[in-house]
mmCIF file of N, CA, C and O in Angstrom:
data_model
loop_
_atom_site.group_PDB
_atom_site.id
_atom_site.type_symbol
_atom_site.label_atom_id
_atom_site.label_comp_id
_atom_site.label_asym_id
_atom_site.label_seq_id
_atom_site.Cartn_x
_atom_site.Cartn_y
_atom_site.Cartn_z
ATOM 1 N N MET E 545 10.102 -3.405 -12.534
ATOM 2 C CA MET E 545 10.333 -2.669 -11.237
ATOM 3 C C MET E 545 9.236 -1.744 -11.026
ATOM 4 O O MET E 545 8.801 -1.030 -11.884
ATOM 5 N N LEU E 546 8.774 -1.627 -9.808
ATOM 6 C CA LEU E 546 7.635 -0.786 -9.484
ATOM 7 C C LEU E 546 8.288 0.622 -9.057
ATOM 8 O O LEU E 546 9.161 0.741 -8.316
ATOM 9 N N LEU E 547 7.814 1.575 -9.763
ATOM 10 C CA LEU E 547 8.330 3.030 -9.566
ATOM 11 C C LEU E 547 7.305 3.747 -8.707
ATOM 12 O O LEU E 547 6.135 3.870 -9.176
ATOM 13 N N LEU E 548 7.726 4.225 -7.577
ATOM 14 C CA LEU E 548 6.882 5.118 -6.770
ATOM 15 C C LEU E 548 7.435 6.506 -6.755
ATOM 16 O O LEU E 548 8.642 6.812 -6.717
ATOM 17 N N PRO E 549 6.493 7.415 -6.768
ATOM 18 C CA PRO E 549 6.936 8.788 -6.753
ATOM 19 C C PRO E 549 7.400 9.167 -5.295
ATOM 20 O O PRO E 549 6.626 9.580 -4.485
ATOM 21 N N LEU E 550 8.689 9.244 -5.096
ATOM 22 C CA LEU E 550 9.255 9.438 -3.799
ATOM 23 C C LEU E 550 9.575 10.895 -3.733
ATOM 24 O O LEU E 550 9.964 11.291 -2.506
ATOM 25 N N PHE E 551 9.657 11.667 -4.660
ATOM 26 C CA PHE E 551 9.966 13.032 -4.728
ATOM 27 C C PHE E 551 11.328 13.324 -4.192
ATOM 28 O O PHE E 551 11.627 14.308 -3.596
ATOM 29 N N ILE E 552 12.173 12.264 -4.450
ATOM 30 C CA ILE E 552 13.666 12.537 -4.251
ATOM 31 C C ILE E 552 14.383 12.071 -5.366
ATOM 32 O O ILE E 552 13.997 11.196 -6.205
ATOM 33 N N SER E 553 15.504 12.708 -5.699
ATOM 34 C CA SER E 553 16.296 12.445 -6.956
ATOM 35 C C SER E 553 17.329 11.368 -6.684
ATOM 36 O O SER E 553 17.552 10.958 -5.488
ATOM 37 N N GLY E 554 18.075 11.007 -7.736
ATOM 38 C CA GLY E 554 19.065 10.010 -7.549
ATOM 39 C C GLY E 554 20.240 10.500 -6.658
ATOM 40 O O GLY E 554 20.856 9.702 -5.978
ATOM 41 N N ALA E 555 20.439 11.798 -6.859
ATOM 42 C CA ALA E 555 21.594 12.337 -6.018
ATOM 43 C C ALA E 555 21.342 12.322 -4.465
ATOM 44 O O ALA E 555 22.162 12.066 -3.685
ATOM 45 N N GLU E 556 20.100 12.513 -4.235
ATOM 46 C CA GLU E 556 19.653 12.512 -2.811
ATOM 47 C C GLU E 556 19.629 11.046 -2.272
ATOM 48 O O GLU E 556 20.049 10.758 -1.137
ATOM 49 N N ILE E 557 19.250 10.060 -3.081
ATOM 50 C CA ILE E 557 19.447 8.707 -2.696
ATOM 51 C C ILE E 557 20.843 8.232 -2.499
ATOM 52 O O ILE E 557 21.189 7.589 -1.604
ATOM 53 N N ALA E 558 21.781 8.660 -3.426
ATOM 54 C CA ALA E 558 23.169 8.382 -3.205
ATOM 55 C C ALA E 558 23.639 9.113 -1.966
ATOM 56 O O ALA E 558 24.454 8.344 -1.271
ATOM 57 N N PHE E 559 23.256 10.248 -1.638
ATOM 58 C CA PHE E 559 23.710 10.877 -0.455
ATOM 59 C C PHE E 559 23.300 10.070 0.809
ATOM 60 O O PHE E 559 24.051 9.823 1.779
ATOM 61 N N ILE E 560 22.022 9.659 0.803
ATOM 62 C CA ILE E 560 21.478 8.807 1.940
ATOM 63 C C ILE E 560 22.324 7.529 2.019
ATOM 64 O O ILE E 560 22.670 7.100 3.106
ATOM 65 N N MET E 561 22.564 6.877 0.943
ATOM 66 C CA MET E 561 23.398 5.677 0.943
ATOM 67 C C MET E 561 24.793 5.896 1.491
ATOM 68 O O MET E 561 25.351 5.121 2.261
ATOM 69 N N PHE E 562 25.386 7.078 1.139
ATOM 70 C CA PHE E 562 26.674 7.459 1.673
ATOM 71 C C PHE E 562 26.695 7.606 3.163
ATOM 72 O O PHE E 562 27.565 7.099 3.839
ATOM 73 N N ILE E 563 25.607 8.259 3.633
ATOM 74 C CA ILE E 563 25.561 8.466 5.110
ATOM 75 C C ILE E 563 25.268 7.169 5.825
ATOM 76 O O ILE E 563 25.896 6.940 6.916
ATOM 77 N N LEU E 564 24.516 6.182 5.210
ATOM 78 C CA LEU E 564 24.350 4.809 5.805
ATOM 79 C C LEU E 564 25.667 4.153 5.941
ATOM 80 O O LEU E 564 25.899 3.423 6.951
ATOM 81 N N VAL E 565 26.367 4.202 4.804
ATOM 82 C CA VAL E 565 27.747 3.466 4.861
ATOM 83 C C VAL E 565 28.677 4.138 5.928
ATOM 84 O O VAL E 565 29.356 3.332 6.670
ATOM 85 N N MET E 566 28.634 5.444 6.149
ATOM 86 C CA MET E 566 29.441 6.137 7.005
ATOM 87 C C MET E 566 29.017 5.787 8.492
ATOM 88 O O MET E 566 29.796 5.597 9.413
ATOM 89 N N VAL E 567 27.781 5.689 8.722
ATOM 90 C CA VAL E 567 27.210 5.501 10.056
ATOM 91 C C VAL E 567 27.302 3.949 10.432
ATOM 92 O O VAL E 567 27.823 3.604 11.584
ATOM 93 N N PHE E 568 26.841 3.061 9.618
ATOM 94 C CA PHE E 568 26.779 1.620 9.903
ATOM 95 C C PHE E 568 28.018 0.855 9.467
ATOM 96 O O PHE E 568 28.305 -0.205 9.972
ATOM 97 N N GLY E 569 28.698 1.246 8.467
ATOM 98 C CA GLY E 569 29.771 0.654 7.974
ATOM 99 C C GLY E 569 29.197 -0.476 6.892
ATOM 100 O O GLY E 569 28.143 -0.897 6.838
ATOM 101 N N ALA E 570 30.176 -0.768 5.871
ATOM 102 C CA ALA E 570 29.776 -1.601 4.720
ATOM 103 C C ALA E 570 29.407 -2.965 5.138
ATOM 104 O O ALA E 570 28.619 -3.615 4.504
ATOM 105 N N ASP E 571 29.983 -3.506 6.181
ATOM 106 C CA ASP E 571 29.725 -4.797 6.670
ATOM 107 C C ASP E 571 28.431 -5.068 7.351
ATOM 108 O O ASP E 571 27.808 -6.153 7.454
ATOM 109 N N LYS E 572 27.803 -3.942 7.951
ATOM 110 C CA LYS E 572 26.589 -4.107 8.702
ATOM 111 C C LYS E 572 25.327 -3.833 7.793
ATOM 112 O O LYS E 572 24.288 -4.284 8.138
ATOM 113 N N ILE E 573 25.552 -3.212 6.639
ATOM 114 C CA ILE E 573 24.374 -2.955 5.768
ATOM 115 C C ILE E 573 23.697 -4.167 5.272
ATOM 116 O O ILE E 573 22.376 -4.166 5.286
ATOM 117 N N PRO E 574 24.349 -5.200 4.756
ATOM 118 C CA PRO E 574 23.583 -6.439 4.434
ATOM 119 C C PRO E 574 22.806 -7.057 5.690
ATOM 120 O O PRO E 574 21.697 -7.590 5.340
ATOM 121 N N GLU E 575 23.324 -7.047 6.799
ATOM 122 C CA GLU E 575 22.602 -7.508 7.943
ATOM 123 C C GLU E 575 21.296 -6.716 8.185
ATOM 124 O O GLU E 575 20.285 -7.234 8.457
ATOM 125 N N ILE E 576 21.434 -5.480 8.073
ATOM 126 C CA ILE E 576 20.244 -4.503 8.300
ATOM 127 C C ILE E 576 19.216 -4.757 7.205
ATOM 128 O O ILE E 576 18.038 -4.908 7.521
ATOM 129 N N ALA E 577 19.706 -4.919 5.989
ATOM 130 C CA ALA E 577 18.747 -5.268 4.901
ATOM 131 C C ALA E 577 18.041 -6.502 5.075
ATOM 132 O O ALA E 577 16.793 -6.635 4.909
ATOM 133 N N ARG E 578 18.783 -7.560 5.458
ATOM 134 C CA ARG E 578 18.118 -8.890 5.813
ATOM 135 C C ARG E 578 17.141 -8.781 6.961
ATOM 136 O O ARG E 578 16.048 -9.343 6.789
ATOM 137 N N GLY E 579 17.406 -8.088 7.931
ATOM 138 C CA GLY E 579 16.574 -7.820 9.053
ATOM 139 C C GLY E 579 15.320 -7.128 8.592
ATOM 140 O O GLY E 579 14.148 -7.513 8.930
ATOM 141 N N LEU E 580 15.464 -6.099 7.738
ATOM 142 C CA LEU E 580 14.284 -5.375 7.180
ATOM 143 C C LEU E 580 13.475 -6.328 6.347
ATOM 144 O O LEU E 580 12.197 -6.288 6.437
ATOM 145 N N GLY E 581 14.118 -7.131 5.585
ATOM 146 C CA GLY E 581 13.365 -8.044 4.683
ATOM 147 C C GLY E 581 12.533 -9.121 5.479
ATOM 148 O O GLY E 581 11.348 -9.388 5.170
ATOM 149 N N LYS E 582 13.176 -9.631 6.576
ATOM 150 C CA LYS E 582 12.511 -10.614 7.395
ATOM 151 C C LYS E 582 11.312 -9.963 8.095
ATOM 152 O O LYS E 582 10.224 -10.571 8.198
ATOM 153 N N GLY E 583 11.412 -8.658 8.535
ATOM 154 C CA GLY E 583 10.354 -7.986 9.108
ATOM 155 C C GLY E 583 9.259 -7.728 8.226
ATOM 156 O O GLY E 583 8.075 -7.963 8.603
ATOM 157 N N MET E 584 9.463 -7.392 6.925
ATOM 158 C CA MET E 584 8.465 -7.131 5.950
ATOM 159 C C MET E 584 7.763 -8.402 5.620
ATOM 160 O O MET E 584 6.550 -8.485 5.488
ATOM 161 N N LYS E 585 8.532 -9.555 5.551
ATOM 162 C CA LYS E 585 7.908 -10.851 5.322
ATOM 163 C C LYS E 585 6.990 -11.255 6.443
ATOM 164 O O LYS E 585 5.855 -11.742 6.234
ATOM 165 N N THR E 586 7.455 -11.099 7.585
ATOM 166 C CA THR E 586 6.620 -11.424 8.760
ATOM 167 C C THR E 586 5.212 -10.503 8.795
ATOM 168 O O THR E 586 4.237 -11.055 9.048
ATOM 169 N N LEU E 587 5.444 -9.266 8.411
ATOM 170 C CA LEU E 587 4.244 -8.329 8.434
ATOM 171 C C LEU E 587 3.243 -8.766 7.371
ATOM 172 O O LEU E 587 2.126 -8.904 7.610
ATOM 173 N N ARG E 588 3.862 -9.185 6.210
ATOM 174 C CA ARG E 588 2.972 -9.603 5.093
ATOM 175 C C ARG E 588 2.280 -10.856 5.408
ATOM 176 O O ARG E 588 1.063 -11.069 5.208
ATOM 177 N N ASN E 589 2.959 -11.803 6.018
ATOM 178 C CA ASN E 589 2.369 -13.102 6.503
ATOM 179 C C ASN E 589 1.255 -12.901 7.573
ATOM 180 O O ASN E 589 0.160 -13.544 7.531
ATOM 181 N N ALA E 590 1.506 -11.962 8.503
ATOM 182 C CA ALA E 590 0.450 -11.643 9.486
ATOM 183 C C ALA E 590 -0.698 -10.971 8.851
ATOM 184 O O ALA E 590 -1.841 -11.449 9.212
ATOM 185 N N SER E 591 -0.514 -10.133 7.879
ATOM 186 C CA SER E 591 -1.770 -9.536 7.307
ATOM 187 C C SER E 591 -2.492 -10.537 6.472
ATOM 188 O O SER E 591 -3.763 -10.475 6.442
ATOM 189 N N ASN E 592 -1.843 -11.439 5.787
ATOM 190 C CA ASN E 592 -2.530 -12.486 5.062
ATOM 191 C C ASN E 592 -3.298 -13.459 6.079
ATOM 192 O O ASN E 592 -4.345 -13.841 5.830
ATOM 193 N N ASP E 593 -2.709 -13.722 7.189
ATOM 194 C CA ASP E 593 -3.447 -14.560 8.129
ATOM 195 C C ASP E 593 -4.693 -13.865 8.741
ATOM 196 O O ASP E 593 -5.731 -14.459 8.850
ATOM 197 N N ILE E 594 -4.534 -12.575 8.920
ATOM 198 C CA ILE E 594 -5.686 -11.803 9.393
ATOM 199 C C ILE E 594 -6.812 -11.859 8.275
ATOM 200 O O ILE E 594 -7.976 -11.977 8.572
ATOM 201 N N LYS E 595 -6.411 -11.581 7.025
ATOM 202 C CA LYS E 595 -7.369 -11.563 5.968
ATOM 203 C C LYS E 595 -8.117 -12.975 5.930
ATOM 204 O O LYS E 595 -9.363 -12.952 5.749
ATOM 205 N N SER E 596 -7.340 -14.051 5.913
ATOM 206 C CA SER E 596 -7.972 -15.373 5.866
ATOM 207 C C SER E 596 -8.826 -15.628 6.982
ATOM 208 O O SER E 596 -9.906 -16.242 6.872
ATOM 209 N N GLU E 597 -8.435 -15.145 8.173
ATOM 210 C CA GLU E 597 -9.282 -15.415 9.442
ATOM 211 C C GLU E 597 -10.636 -14.589 9.289
ATOM 212 O O GLU E 597 -11.727 -15.077 9.566
ATOM 213 N N ILE E 598 -10.522 -13.461 8.813
ATOM 214 C CA ILE E 598 -11.757 -12.617 8.526
ATOM 215 C C ILE E 598 -12.703 -13.308 7.432
ATOM 216 O O ILE E 598 -13.881 -13.365 7.702
ATOM 217 N N GLN E 599 -12.101 -13.804 6.433
ATOM 218 C CA GLN E 599 -12.833 -14.469 5.374
ATOM 219 C C GLN E 599 -13.489 -15.747 5.912
ATOM 220 O O GLN E 599 -14.682 -16.037 5.669
ATOM 221 N N ARG E 600 -12.791 -16.513 6.774
ATOM 222 C CA ARG E 600 -13.379 -17.766 7.377
ATOM 223 C C ARG E 600 -14.439 -17.466 8.262
ATOM 224 O O ARG E 600 -15.523 -17.998 8.395
ATOM 225 N N SER E 601 -14.292 -16.380 9.030
ATOM 226 C CA SER E 601 -15.311 -15.916 10.064
ATOM 227 C C SER E 601 -16.585 -15.475 9.328
ATOM 228 O O SER E 601 -17.643 -15.761 9.671
ATOM 229 N N ALA E 602 -16.363 -14.723 8.255
ATOM 230 C CA ALA E 602 -17.482 -14.126 7.390
ATOM 231 C C ALA E 602 -18.262 -15.454 6.780
ATOM 232 O O ALA E 602 -19.472 -15.435 6.822
ATOM 233 N N GLU E 603 -17.482 -16.426 6.317
ATOM 234 C CA GLU E 603 -18.148 -17.564 5.789
ATOM 235 C C GLU E 603 -18.978 -18.376 6.839
ATOM 236 O O GLU E 603 -20.104 -18.867 6.639
ATOM 237 N N LYS E 604 -18.511 -18.463 8.054
ATOM 238 C CA LYS E 604 -19.106 -19.096 9.108
ATOM 239 C C LYS E 604 -20.385 -18.434 9.470
ATOM 240 O O LYS E 604 -21.440 -18.979 9.881
ATOM 241 N N GLN E 605 -20.358 -17.110 9.476
ATOM 242 C CA GLN E 605 -21.472 -16.264 9.919
ATOM 243 C C GLN E 605 -22.537 -16.108 8.782
ATOM 244 O O GLN E 605 -23.586 -15.598 8.983
ATOM 245 N N GLY E 606 -22.206 -16.603 7.568
ATOM 246 C CA GLY E 606 -23.092 -16.370 6.464
ATOM 247 C C GLY E 606 -23.198 -15.031 5.778
ATOM 248 O O GLY E 606 -24.107 -14.753 5.188
ATOM 249 N N ILE E 607 -22.101 -14.329 5.977
ATOM 250 C CA ILE E 607 -22.062 -13.049 5.352
ATOM 251 C C ILE E 607 -21.783 -13.195 3.958
ATOM 252 O O ILE E 607 -20.909 -13.962 3.485
ATOM 253 N N ASP E 608 -22.608 -12.525 3.161
ATOM 254 C CA ASP E 608 -22.535 -12.558 1.713
ATOM 255 C C ASP E 608 -21.289 -11.849 1.262
ATOM 256 O O ASP E 608 -21.010 -10.652 1.515
ATOM 257 N N LYS E 609 -20.463 -12.392 0.395
ATOM 258 C CA LYS E 609 -19.278 -11.879 -0.242
ATOM 259 C C LYS E 609 -19.678 -10.802 -1.223
ATOM 260 O O LYS E 609 -18.868 -9.967 -1.538
ATOM 261 N N ASN E 610 -20.872 -10.831 -1.767
ATOM 262 C CA ASN E 610 -21.285 -9.874 -2.721
ATOM 263 C C ASN E 610 -21.545 -8.444 -2.178
ATOM 264 O O ASN E 610 -21.796 -7.464 -2.850
ATOM 265 N N MET E 611 -21.549 -8.369 -0.783
ATOM 266 C CA MET E 611 -21.717 -7.118 -0.112
ATOM 267 C C MET E 611 -20.704 -6.136 -0.559
ATOM 268 O O MET E 611 -21.029 -4.903 -0.752
ATOM 269 N N SER E 612 -19.493 -6.451 -0.709
ATOM 270 C CA SER E 612 -18.474 -5.575 -1.130
ATOM 271 C C SER E 612 -18.759 -5.088 -2.616
ATOM 272 O O SER E 612 -18.500 -3.902 -2.892
ATOM 273 N N ASN E 613 -19.265 -6.017 -3.417
ATOM 274 C CA ASN E 613 -19.514 -5.623 -4.822
ATOM 275 C C ASN E 613 -20.665 -4.507 -4.794
ATOM 276 O O ASN E 613 -20.714 -3.631 -5.493
ATOM 277 N N ASP E 614 -21.687 -4.675 -3.879
ATOM 278 C CA ASP E 614 -22.771 -3.746 -3.752
ATOM 279 C C ASP E 614 -22.234 -2.404 -3.301
ATOM 280 O O ASP E 614 -22.697 -1.398 -3.771
ATOM 281 N N ILE E 615 -21.377 -2.412 -2.329
ATOM 282 C CA ILE E 615 -20.834 -1.248 -1.822
ATOM 283 C C ILE E 615 -19.952 -0.496 -2.913
ATOM 284 O O ILE E 615 -20.047 0.684 -3.117
ATOM 285 N N LYS E 616 -19.190 -1.231 -3.627
ATOM 286 C CA LYS E 616 -18.419 -0.648 -4.755
ATOM 287 C C LYS E 616 -19.360 -0.054 -5.839
ATOM 288 O O LYS E 616 -19.089 0.969 -6.318
ATOM 289 N N GLY E 617 -20.459 -0.667 -6.044
ATOM 290 C CA GLY E 617 -21.435 -0.289 -6.959
ATOM 291 C C GLY E 617 -22.039 1.060 -6.546
ATOM 292 O O GLY E 617 -22.120 2.041 -7.318
ATOM 293 N N GLU E 618 -22.343 1.086 -5.273
ATOM 294 C CA GLU E 618 -22.957 2.397 -4.728
ATOM 295 C C GLU E 618 -21.899 3.579 -4.752
ATOM 296 O O GLU E 618 -22.144 4.658 -5.172
ATOM 297 N N ILE E 619 -20.674 3.261 -4.512
ATOM 298 C CA ILE E 619 -19.577 4.280 -4.515
ATOM 299 C C ILE E 619 -19.375 4.690 -5.943
ATOM 300 O O ILE E 619 -19.261 5.970 -6.183
ATOM 301 N N ASP E 620 -19.519 3.803 -6.900
ATOM 302 C CA ASP E 620 -19.424 4.213 -8.322
ATOM 303 C C ASP E 620 -20.610 5.104 -8.676
ATOM 304 O O ASP E 620 -20.335 6.087 -9.468
ATOM 305 N N LYS E 621 -21.711 4.867 -8.243
ATOM 306 C CA LYS E 621 -22.890 5.636 -8.590
ATOM 307 C C LYS E 621 -22.697 7.086 -8.007
ATOM 308 O O LYS E 621 -22.964 8.018 -8.673
ATOM 309 N N VAL E 622 -22.250 7.190 -6.796
ATOM 310 C CA VAL E 622 -21.943 8.382 -6.129
ATOM 311 C C VAL E 622 -20.910 9.281 -6.942
ATOM 312 O O VAL E 622 -21.028 10.448 -7.187
ATOM 313 N N ARG E 623 -19.813 8.535 -7.324
ATOM 314 C CA ARG E 623 -18.818 9.171 -8.147
ATOM 315 C C ARG E 623 -19.292 9.709 -9.416
ATOM 316 O O ARG E 623 -18.949 10.770 -9.859
ATOM 317 N N GLU E 624 -20.205 8.828 -10.035
ATOM 318 C CA GLU E 624 -20.691 9.298 -11.387
ATOM 319 C C GLU E 624 -21.644 10.555 -11.100
ATOM 320 O O GLU E 624 -21.602 11.511 -11.976
ATOM 321 N N ASP E 625 -22.358 10.583 -9.989
ATOM 322 C CA ASP E 625 -23.237 11.766 -9.743
ATOM 323 C C ASP E 625 -22.319 13.029 -9.493
ATOM 324 O O ASP E 625 -22.682 14.101 -10.000
ATOM 325 N N ILE E 626 -21.282 12.803 -8.768
ATOM 326 C CA ILE E 626 -20.460 13.966 -8.497
ATOM 327 C C ILE E 626 -19.813 14.504 -9.786
ATOM 328 O O ILE E 626 -19.655 15.699 -10.090
ATOM 329 N N ASP E 627 -19.350 13.453 -10.692
ATOM 330 C CA ASP E 627 -18.770 13.895 -11.916
ATOM 331 C C ASP E 627 -19.784 14.621 -12.760
ATOM 332 O O ASP E 627 -19.517 15.626 -13.520
ATOM 333 N N GLU E 628 -21.026 14.182 -12.710
ATOM 334 C CA GLU E 628 -22.086 14.829 -13.508
ATOM 335 C C GLU E 628 -22.344 16.272 -13.053
ATOM 336 O O GLU E 628 -22.521 17.153 -13.725
ATOM 337 N N ILE E 629 -22.360 16.396 -11.651
ATOM 338 C CA ILE E 629 -22.557 17.758 -11.125
ATOM 339 C C ILE E 629 -21.482 18.749 -11.376
ATOM 340 O O ILE E 629 -21.670 19.758 -11.822
ATOM 341 N N THR E 630 -20.249 18.225 -11.257
ATOM 342 C CA THR E 630 -19.049 19.148 -11.422
ATOM 343 C C THR E 630 -18.920 19.383 -12.905
ATOM 344 O O THR E 630 -18.491 20.521 -13.164
ATOM 345 N N GLY E 631 -19.281 18.418 -13.791
ATOM 346 C CA GLY E 631 -19.090 18.716 -15.201
ATOM 347 C C GLY E 631 -17.735 19.187 -15.661
ATOM 348 O O GLY E 631 -16.728 18.513 -15.409
ATOM 349 N N SER E 632 -17.669 20.428 -16.129
ATOM 350 C CA SER E 632 -16.473 20.939 -16.737
ATOM 351 C C SER E 632 -15.631 21.609 -15.609
ATOM 352 O O SER E 632 -14.506 22.091 -15.962
ATOM 353 N N VAL E 633 -16.083 21.711 -14.360
ATOM 354 C CA VAL E 633 -15.355 22.364 -13.396
ATOM 355 C C VAL E 633 -14.418 21.285 -12.719
ATOM 356 O O VAL E 633 -14.818 20.453 -11.960
ATOM 357 N N ARG E 634 -13.160 21.324 -13.088
ATOM 358 C CA ARG E 634 -12.223 20.384 -12.487
ATOM 359 C C ARG E 634 -10.850 21.109 -12.401
ATOM 360 O O ARG E 634 -10.518 22.045 -13.199
ATOM 361 N N ARG E 635 -10.181 20.672 -11.423
ATOM 362 C CA ARG E 635 -8.761 21.187 -11.225
ATOM 363 C C ARG E 635 -7.787 20.524 -12.139
ATOM 364 O O ARG E 635 -7.958 19.321 -12.330
ATOM 365 N N LYS E 636 -6.865 21.203 -12.559
ATOM 366 C CA LYS E 636 -5.874 20.670 -13.477
ATOM 367 C C LYS E 636 -4.546 20.795 -12.683
ATOM 368 O O LYS E 636 -4.218 21.831 -12.092
ATOM 369 N N PHE E 637 -3.803 19.634 -12.604
ATOM 370 C CA PHE E 637 -2.594 19.573 -11.835
ATOM 371 C C PHE E 637 -1.382 19.735 -12.824
ATOM 372 O O PHE E 637 -1.287 19.375 -13.758
#
């Protein structure tokens, strides 16, 4: 299971669930969850379609896929330079 730092505790989640049951009723919550799931699936499919269309368009235009690797390499170089400059000066959280 993927854990995300939501900055809310279990008690707060339980309270939100209680409010949802009070507002929508226990019989409507599964329908709402199904609708949200379908919406998320549609959004994911649309984003995958857009990605594949961009890739096909880039291949037609002859754009090199290694360009992203070059950009990542340059970003890594800049990051290393910044780390070298800052050295021991870092914030601790």
